[in-house]
mmCIF file of C-alpha atoms in Angstrom:
data_model
loop_
_atom_site.group_PDB
_atom_site.id
_atom_site.type_symbol
_atom_site.label_atom_id
_atom_site.label_comp_id
_atom_site.label_asym_id
_atom_site.label_seq_id
_atom_site.Cartn_x
_atom_site.Cartn_y
_atom_site.Cartn_z
ATOM 1 C CA UNK A 1 72.649 -1.207 -30.864
ATOM 2 C CA UNK A 2 69.347 -1.135 -31.825
ATOM 3 C CA UNK A 3 68.531 -3.448 -28.768
ATOM 4 C CA UNK A 4 69.275 -0.541 -26.687
ATOM 5 C CA UNK A 5 67.874 1.966 -29.055
ATOM 6 C CA UNK A 6 64.310 -0.114 -28.997
ATOM 7 C CA UNK A 7 64.193 -0.721 -25.120
ATOM 8 C CA UNK A 8 63.106 2.420 -24.361
ATOM 9 C CA UNK A 9 60.967 3.135 -27.160
ATOM 10 C CA UNK A 10 59.138 -0.044 -26.519
ATOM 11 C CA UNK A 11 58.505 0.721 -22.682
ATOM 12 C CA UNK A 12 57.153 4.256 -23.532
ATOM 13 C CA UNK A 13 54.612 2.395 -25.896
ATOM 14 C CA UNK A 14 53.905 0.217 -23.128
ATOM 15 C CA UNK A 15 53.376 2.763 -20.564
ATOM 16 C CA UNK A 16 51.587 5.150 -22.969
ATOM 17 C CA UNK A 17 49.038 1.853 -23.571
ATOM 18 C CA UNK A 18 48.412 1.534 -19.572
ATOM 19 C CA UNK A 19 47.785 5.161 -19.302
ATOM 20 C CA UNK A 20 45.053 4.929 -22.031
ATOM 21 C CA UNK A 21 43.617 1.767 -20.531
ATOM 22 C CA UNK A 22 43.425 3.082 -17.219
ATOM 23 C CA UNK A 23 41.540 6.470 -18.815
ATOM 24 C CA UNK A 24 38.895 4.164 -20.822
ATOM 25 C CA UNK A 25 38.143 2.104 -17.959
ATOM 26 C CA UNK A 26 38.232 4.964 -15.528
ATOM 27 C CA UNK A 27 35.592 6.963 -18.396
ATOM 28 C CA UNK A 28 33.759 3.424 -18.996
ATOM 29 C CA UNK A 29 33.355 2.902 -15.152
ATOM 30 C CA UNK A 30 29.957 4.092 -13.739
ATOM 31 C CA UNK A 31 29.719 6.835 -10.700
ATOM 32 C CA UNK A 32 29.456 5.448 -7.525
ATOM 33 C CA UNK A 33 25.786 4.559 -6.355
ATOM 34 C CA UNK A 34 24.762 4.487 -3.166
ATOM 35 C CA UNK A 35 21.130 3.950 -3.883
ATOM 36 C CA UNK A 36 20.417 1.086 -6.133
ATOM 37 C CA UNK A 37 17.744 -1.265 -7.560
ATOM 38 C CA UNK A 38 16.945 -4.334 -9.073
ATOM 39 C CA UNK A 39 14.168 -6.736 -10.038
ATOM 40 C CA UNK A 40 13.339 -10.288 -10.593
ATOM 41 C CA UNK A 41 11.817 -9.722 -13.957
ATOM 42 C CA UNK A 42 13.083 -6.634 -15.249
ATOM 43 C CA UNK A 43 10.653 -6.214 -18.328
ATOM 44 C CA UNK A 44 8.102 -3.959 -19.827
ATOM 45 C CA UNK A 45 4.479 -4.859 -18.563
ATOM 46 C CA UNK A 46 5.689 -7.990 -16.529
ATOM 47 C CA UNK A 47 3.285 -8.756 -13.967
ATOM 48 C CA UNK A 48 3.915 -9.597 -10.293
ATOM 49 C CA UNK A 49 7.495 -8.471 -10.017
ATOM 50 C CA UNK A 50 9.664 -8.357 -6.961
ATOM 51 C CA UNK A 51 11.912 -4.789 -6.804
ATOM 52 C CA UNK A 52 14.735 -4.830 -4.267
ATOM 53 C CA UNK A 53 16.391 -1.593 -3.260
ATOM 54 C CA UNK A 54 19.250 -0.828 -1.805
ATOM 55 C CA UNK A 55 20.584 2.149 0.159
ATOM 56 C CA UNK A 56 24.261 2.494 1.306
ATOM 57 C CA UNK A 57 24.758 4.067 4.838
ATOM 58 C CA UNK A 58 27.098 7.183 4.562
ATOM 59 C CA UNK A 59 26.703 8.769 7.824
ATOM 60 C CA UNK A 60 29.198 7.515 10.844
ATOM 61 C CA UNK A 61 27.342 8.837 13.209
ATOM 62 C CA UNK A 62 23.291 7.856 13.019
ATOM 63 C CA UNK A 63 21.395 5.150 11.145
ATOM 64 C CA UNK A 64 18.434 5.226 8.662
ATOM 65 C CA UNK A 65 14.955 5.442 9.794
ATOM 66 C CA UNK A 66 13.017 6.124 6.621
ATOM 67 C CA UNK A 67 12.931 5.884 2.939
ATOM 68 C CA UNK A 68 10.845 7.567 0.714
ATOM 69 C CA UNK A 69 10.531 6.463 -3.058
ATOM 70 C CA UNK A 70 8.836 8.613 -5.594
ATOM 71 C CA UNK A 71 7.109 5.784 -7.935
ATOM 72 C CA UNK A 72 7.851 6.322 -11.981
ATOM 73 C CA UNK A 73 4.520 6.707 -14.126
ATOM 74 C CA UNK A 74 2.772 3.827 -14.563
ATOM 75 C CA UNK A 75 3.060 2.395 -11.213
ATOM 76 C CA UNK A 76 0.357 3.317 -8.559
ATOM 77 C CA UNK A 77 0.813 3.528 -4.877
ATOM 78 C CA UNK A 78 -1.864 0.730 -4.212
ATOM 79 C CA UNK A 79 0.015 -1.209 -7.156
ATOM 80 C CA UNK A 80 2.786 -1.737 -4.322
ATOM 81 C CA UNK A 81 2.950 -4.336 -1.283
ATOM 82 C CA UNK A 82 6.066 -4.859 0.938
ATOM 83 C CA UNK A 83 7.780 -8.207 0.758
ATOM 84 C CA UNK A 84 10.961 -7.527 2.990
ATOM 85 C CA UNK A 85 12.411 -4.384 5.218
ATOM 86 C CA UNK A 86 14.482 -4.086 8.448
ATOM 87 C CA UNK A 87 12.533 -5.429 11.333
ATOM 88 C CA UNK A 88 9.834 -2.902 12.958
ATOM 89 C CA UNK A 89 9.678 -1.035 9.406
ATOM 90 C CA UNK A 90 6.111 -0.591 7.864
ATOM 91 C CA UNK A 91 5.294 0.551 4.708
ATOM 92 C CA UNK A 92 2.766 3.651 3.824
ATOM 93 C CA UNK A 93 1.296 4.783 0.663
ATOM 94 C CA UNK A 94 1.962 8.412 -0.322
ATOM 95 C CA UNK A 95 0.225 10.306 -2.963
ATOM 96 C CA UNK A 96 3.145 9.429 -5.330
ATOM 97 C CA UNK A 97 5.029 6.723 -4.162
ATOM 98 C CA UNK A 98 5.497 5.567 -0.506
ATOM 99 C CA UNK A 99 7.775 5.593 2.554
ATOM 100 C CA UNK A 100 9.374 2.402 4.622
ATOM 101 C CA UNK A 101 10.742 3.035 8.004
ATOM 102 C CA UNK A 102 11.059 2.169 11.340
ATOM 103 C CA UNK A 103 13.770 1.866 14.414
ATOM 104 C CA UNK A 104 16.947 3.196 13.404
ATOM 105 C CA UNK A 105 19.349 0.800 11.948
ATOM 106 C CA UNK A 106 22.723 0.668 13.520
ATOM 107 C CA UNK A 107 25.089 3.102 12.382
ATOM 108 C CA UNK A 108 26.895 2.047 8.989
ATOM 109 C CA UNK A 109 24.103 -0.666 8.216
ATOM 110 C CA UNK A 110 22.567 -0.191 4.972
ATOM 111 C CA UNK A 111 18.915 -0.051 4.184
ATOM 112 C CA UNK A 112 17.632 -2.719 2.032
ATOM 113 C CA UNK A 113 13.702 -3.428 1.047
ATOM 114 C CA UNK A 114 11.584 -5.327 -1.152
ATOM 115 C CA UNK A 115 8.336 -4.214 -2.666
ATOM 116 C CA UNK A 116 6.180 -6.533 -5.185
ATOM 117 C CA UNK A 117 4.631 -4.113 -8.070
ATOM 118 C CA UNK A 118 1.037 -5.498 -10.094
ATOM 119 C CA UNK A 119 2.678 -4.626 -13.147
ATOM 120 C CA UNK A 120 5.782 -2.626 -14.663
ATOM 121 C CA UNK A 121 5.042 0.290 -17.030
ATOM 122 C CA UNK A 122 6.117 0.089 -20.954
ATOM 123 C CA UNK A 123 9.092 2.054 -20.763
ATOM 124 C CA UNK A 124 12.939 1.312 -21.414
ATOM 125 C CA UNK A 125 14.071 2.232 -18.040
ATOM 126 C CA UNK A 126 12.200 3.464 -14.642
ATOM 127 C CA UNK A 127 13.551 5.905 -12.415
ATOM 128 C CA UNK A 128 12.958 5.572 -8.320
ATOM 129 C CA UNK A 129 13.690 8.780 -6.970
ATOM 130 C CA UNK A 130 14.729 8.105 -3.212
ATOM 131 C CA UNK A 131 15.072 10.709 -0.133
ATOM 132 C CA UNK A 132 17.242 8.708 2.794
ATOM 133 C CA UNK A 133 16.215 10.189 6.454
ATOM 134 C CA UNK A 134 18.716 9.172 9.016
ATOM 135 C CA UNK A 135 17.936 9.465 13.120
ATOM 136 C CA UNK A 136 20.171 12.478 13.375
ATOM 137 C CA UNK A 137 17.738 14.211 11.078
ATOM 138 C CA UNK A 138 20.122 14.393 8.236
ATOM 139 C CA UNK A 139 18.471 13.747 5.145
ATOM 140 C CA UNK A 140 20.223 12.463 1.889
ATOM 141 C CA UNK A 141 18.376 12.816 -1.835
ATOM 142 C CA UNK A 142 19.011 10.314 -4.480
ATOM 143 C CA UNK A 143 16.670 12.179 -7.212
ATOM 144 C CA UNK A 144 19.217 13.266 -9.870
ATOM 145 C CA UNK A 145 18.331 11.962 -13.168
ATOM 146 C CA UNK A 146 21.029 12.272 -16.357
ATOM 147 C CA UNK A 147 20.912 15.156 -18.412
ATOM 148 C CA UNK A 148 22.868 16.089 -21.239
ATOM 149 C CA UNK A 149 25.010 12.921 -21.070
ATOM 150 C CA UNK A 150 26.615 13.932 -17.422
ATOM 151 C CA UNK A 151 26.104 11.642 -14.949
ATOM 152 C CA UNK A 152 24.772 13.434 -12.061
ATOM 153 C CA UNK A 153 26.418 13.887 -8.287
ATOM 154 C CA UNK A 154 23.217 11.965 -6.656
ATOM 155 C CA UNK A 155 21.417 9.909 -9.701
ATOM 156 C CA UNK A 156 18.073 8.378 -8.604
ATOM 157 C CA UNK A 157 18.113 4.684 -9.154
ATOM 158 C CA UNK A 158 17.218 3.386 -12.702
ATOM 159 C CA UNK A 159 16.029 -0.058 -13.543
ATOM 160 C CA UNK A 160 16.619 -0.581 -16.976
ATOM 161 C CA UNK A 161 13.522 -2.722 -18.758
ATOM 162 C CA UNK A 162 13.912 -5.468 -21.545
ATOM 163 C CA UNK A 163 11.346 -5.149 -24.435
ATOM 164 C CA UNK A 164 7.615 -6.243 -23.542
ATOM 165 C CA UNK A 165 6.791 -9.629 -24.417
ATOM 166 C CA UNK A 166 4.690 -10.559 -27.281
ATOM 167 C CA UNK A 167 1.089 -10.066 -26.758
ATOM 168 C CA UNK A 168 1.642 -8.013 -23.289
ATOM 169 C CA UNK A 169 -0.702 -5.889 -22.688
ATOM 170 C CA UNK A 170 -1.166 -3.066 -19.554
ATOM 171 C CA UNK A 171 -3.690 -4.052 -16.947
ATOM 172 C CA UNK A 172 -6.594 -1.641 -15.942
ATOM 173 C CA UNK A 173 -6.234 0.606 -12.776
ATOM 174 C CA UNK A 174 -6.339 -1.293 -9.544
ATOM 175 C CA UNK A 175 -9.059 -1.633 -7.606
ATOM 176 C CA UNK A 176 -7.213 -2.049 -4.313
ATOM 177 C CA UNK A 177 -8.760 0.355 -1.590
ATOM 178 C CA UNK A 178 -6.953 3.591 -0.798
ATOM 179 C CA UNK A 179 -5.450 4.326 2.547
ATOM 180 C CA UNK A 180 -8.682 6.685 3.477
ATOM 181 C CA UNK A 181 -10.941 4.118 2.221
ATOM 182 C CA UNK A 182 -9.366 1.615 4.465
ATOM 183 C CA UNK A 183 -9.665 4.247 7.374
ATOM 184 C CA UNK A 184 -13.172 5.151 6.872
ATOM 185 C CA UNK A 185 -14.520 2.372 5.383
ATOM 186 C CA UNK A 186 -18.557 2.340 3.691
ATOM 187 C CA UNK A 187 -20.720 -0.006 6.052
ATOM 188 C CA UNK A 188 -22.002 -2.549 4.017
ATOM 189 C CA UNK A 189 -25.709 -2.521 3.029
ATOM 190 C CA UNK A 190 -26.422 -6.213 3.785
ATOM 191 C CA UNK A 191 -25.267 -5.789 7.377
ATOM 192 C CA UNK A 192 -27.352 -4.347 10.325
ATOM 193 C CA UNK A 193 -25.789 -1.242 11.364
ATOM 194 C CA UNK A 194 -25.853 -0.414 15.450
ATOM 195 C CA UNK A 195 -29.143 1.860 14.871
ATOM 196 C CA UNK A 196 -30.795 -1.149 13.474
ATOM 197 C CA UNK A 197 -29.459 -3.588 16.108
ATOM 198 C CA UNK A 198 -30.748 -1.184 18.850
ATOM 199 C CA UNK A 199 -34.359 -0.839 17.514
ATOM 200 C CA UNK A 200 -34.632 -4.542 17.358
ATOM 201 C CA UNK A 201 -35.450 -4.998 20.857
ATOM 202 C CA UNK A 202 -37.469 -1.850 20.614
ATOM 203 C CA UNK A 203 -39.325 -3.335 18.051
ATOM 204 C CA UNK A 204 -39.532 -6.183 19.563
ATOM 205 C CA UNK A 205 -40.923 -4.665 22.919
ATOM 206 C CA UNK A 206 -43.513 -2.853 20.963
ATOM 207 C CA UNK A 207 -45.018 -5.876 19.119
ATOM 208 C CA UNK A 208 -45.285 -7.426 22.784
ATOM 209 C CA UNK A 209 -46.659 -4.328 23.936
ATOM 210 C CA UNK A 210 -49.720 -4.412 20.901
ATOM 211 C CA UNK A 211 -50.345 -7.655 21.944
ATOM 212 C CA UNK A 212 -51.089 -7.157 25.322
ATOM 213 C CA UNK A 213 -53.290 -4.379 24.621
ATOM 214 C CA UNK A 214 -54.918 -6.397 22.159
ATOM 215 C CA UNK A 215 -55.399 -9.107 24.478
ATOM 216 C CA UNK A 216 -57.134 -6.299 27.351
ATOM 217 C CA UNK A 217 -59.369 -5.065 24.338
ATOM 218 C CA UNK A 218 -60.696 -8.320 23.735
ATOM 219 C CA UNK A 219 -61.002 -9.532 27.424
ATOM 220 C CA UNK A 220 -63.078 -5.968 28.185
ATOM 221 C CA UNK A 221 -65.824 -7.022 25.238
ATOM 222 C CA UNK A 222 -66.509 -10.367 26.273
ATOM 223 C CA UNK A 223 -66.775 -9.312 29.594
ATOM 224 C CA UNK A 224 -69.230 -6.735 28.256
ATOM 225 C CA UNK A 225 -70.925 -9.363 26.643
ATOM 226 C CA UNK A 226 -71.519 -11.889 29.640
ATOM 227 C CA UNK A 227 -72.603 -8.593 31.661
ATOM 228 C CA UNK A 228 -75.207 -8.052 28.715
ATOM 229 C CA UNK A 229 -76.389 -11.513 28.605
ATOM 230 C CA UNK A 230 -76.915 -12.041 32.216
ATOM 231 C CA UNK A 231 -78.972 -8.945 32.434
ATOM 232 C CA UNK A 232 -81.081 -9.963 29.125
ATOM 233 C CA UNK A 233 -81.552 -13.204 30.979
ATOM 234 C CA UNK A 234 -82.787 -11.588 34.205
ATOM 235 C CA UNK A 235 -85.410 -9.436 32.535
ATOM 236 C CA UNK A 236 -86.632 -12.215 30.386
ATOM 237 C CA UNK A 237 -87.227 -14.553 33.672
ATOM 238 C CA UNK A 238 -88.854 -11.282 35.947
ATOM 239 C CA UNK A 239 -91.401 -11.187 32.573
ATOM 240 C CA UNK A 240 -92.074 -14.674 33.066
ATOM 241 C CA UNK A 241 -92.752 -14.725 36.703
ATOM 242 C CA UNK A 242 -94.994 -11.647 36.616
ATOM 243 C CA UNK A 243 -96.994 -13.043 33.714
ATOM 244 C CA UNK A 244 -97.593 -16.101 35.634
ATOM 245 C CA UNK A 245 -98.509 -14.690 38.967
#
């Protein structure tokens, strides 16, 4: 009798427990991320860190052509170099981050790329707001940050960092040239400019011409002296002959 009474109760308890466990797992599981980030050294103030990004394809008719990433505070665009990217994709610095893009990827292919950062900032976590562009012009923005404990619908990729190592210090500003400096470099003071190079033959020609003019002057003086000497000798000879006569 007791067995028939307890069995249904046991099943109800088991079902209730399973439902509670399912609800707990559902609440604990993070929202599906379509833009993700990870690093080989996720630690504050770590140097020469490789950071990888994955943007999951959402379009069923177009492929990725470009990703625009906004760098977190503490990482300057000139501190970033491209390590890996889809074939033909190039990195270009912007005022607040960088873009990486090129030929359109196949429809359904994820966009993956890696950058190398000179040093990570001293923070607990850093966000990389990402804007994805497809070949058909569609734009997907993963730029939202958590607010008030609610998970955003399109969260920005966030990298959690461990505490900085003992004695770690932030580096000074990078001395790498900006894009404008690369495009219009300042001429070196140790190298001859085009004008100086062009003026060298002219200067040499002027020196040669000056030497020739000096030679003509000297030659003229010699001839004049010779004529004067010859005339003086002729006058002396004539006076001597006259005195003897």
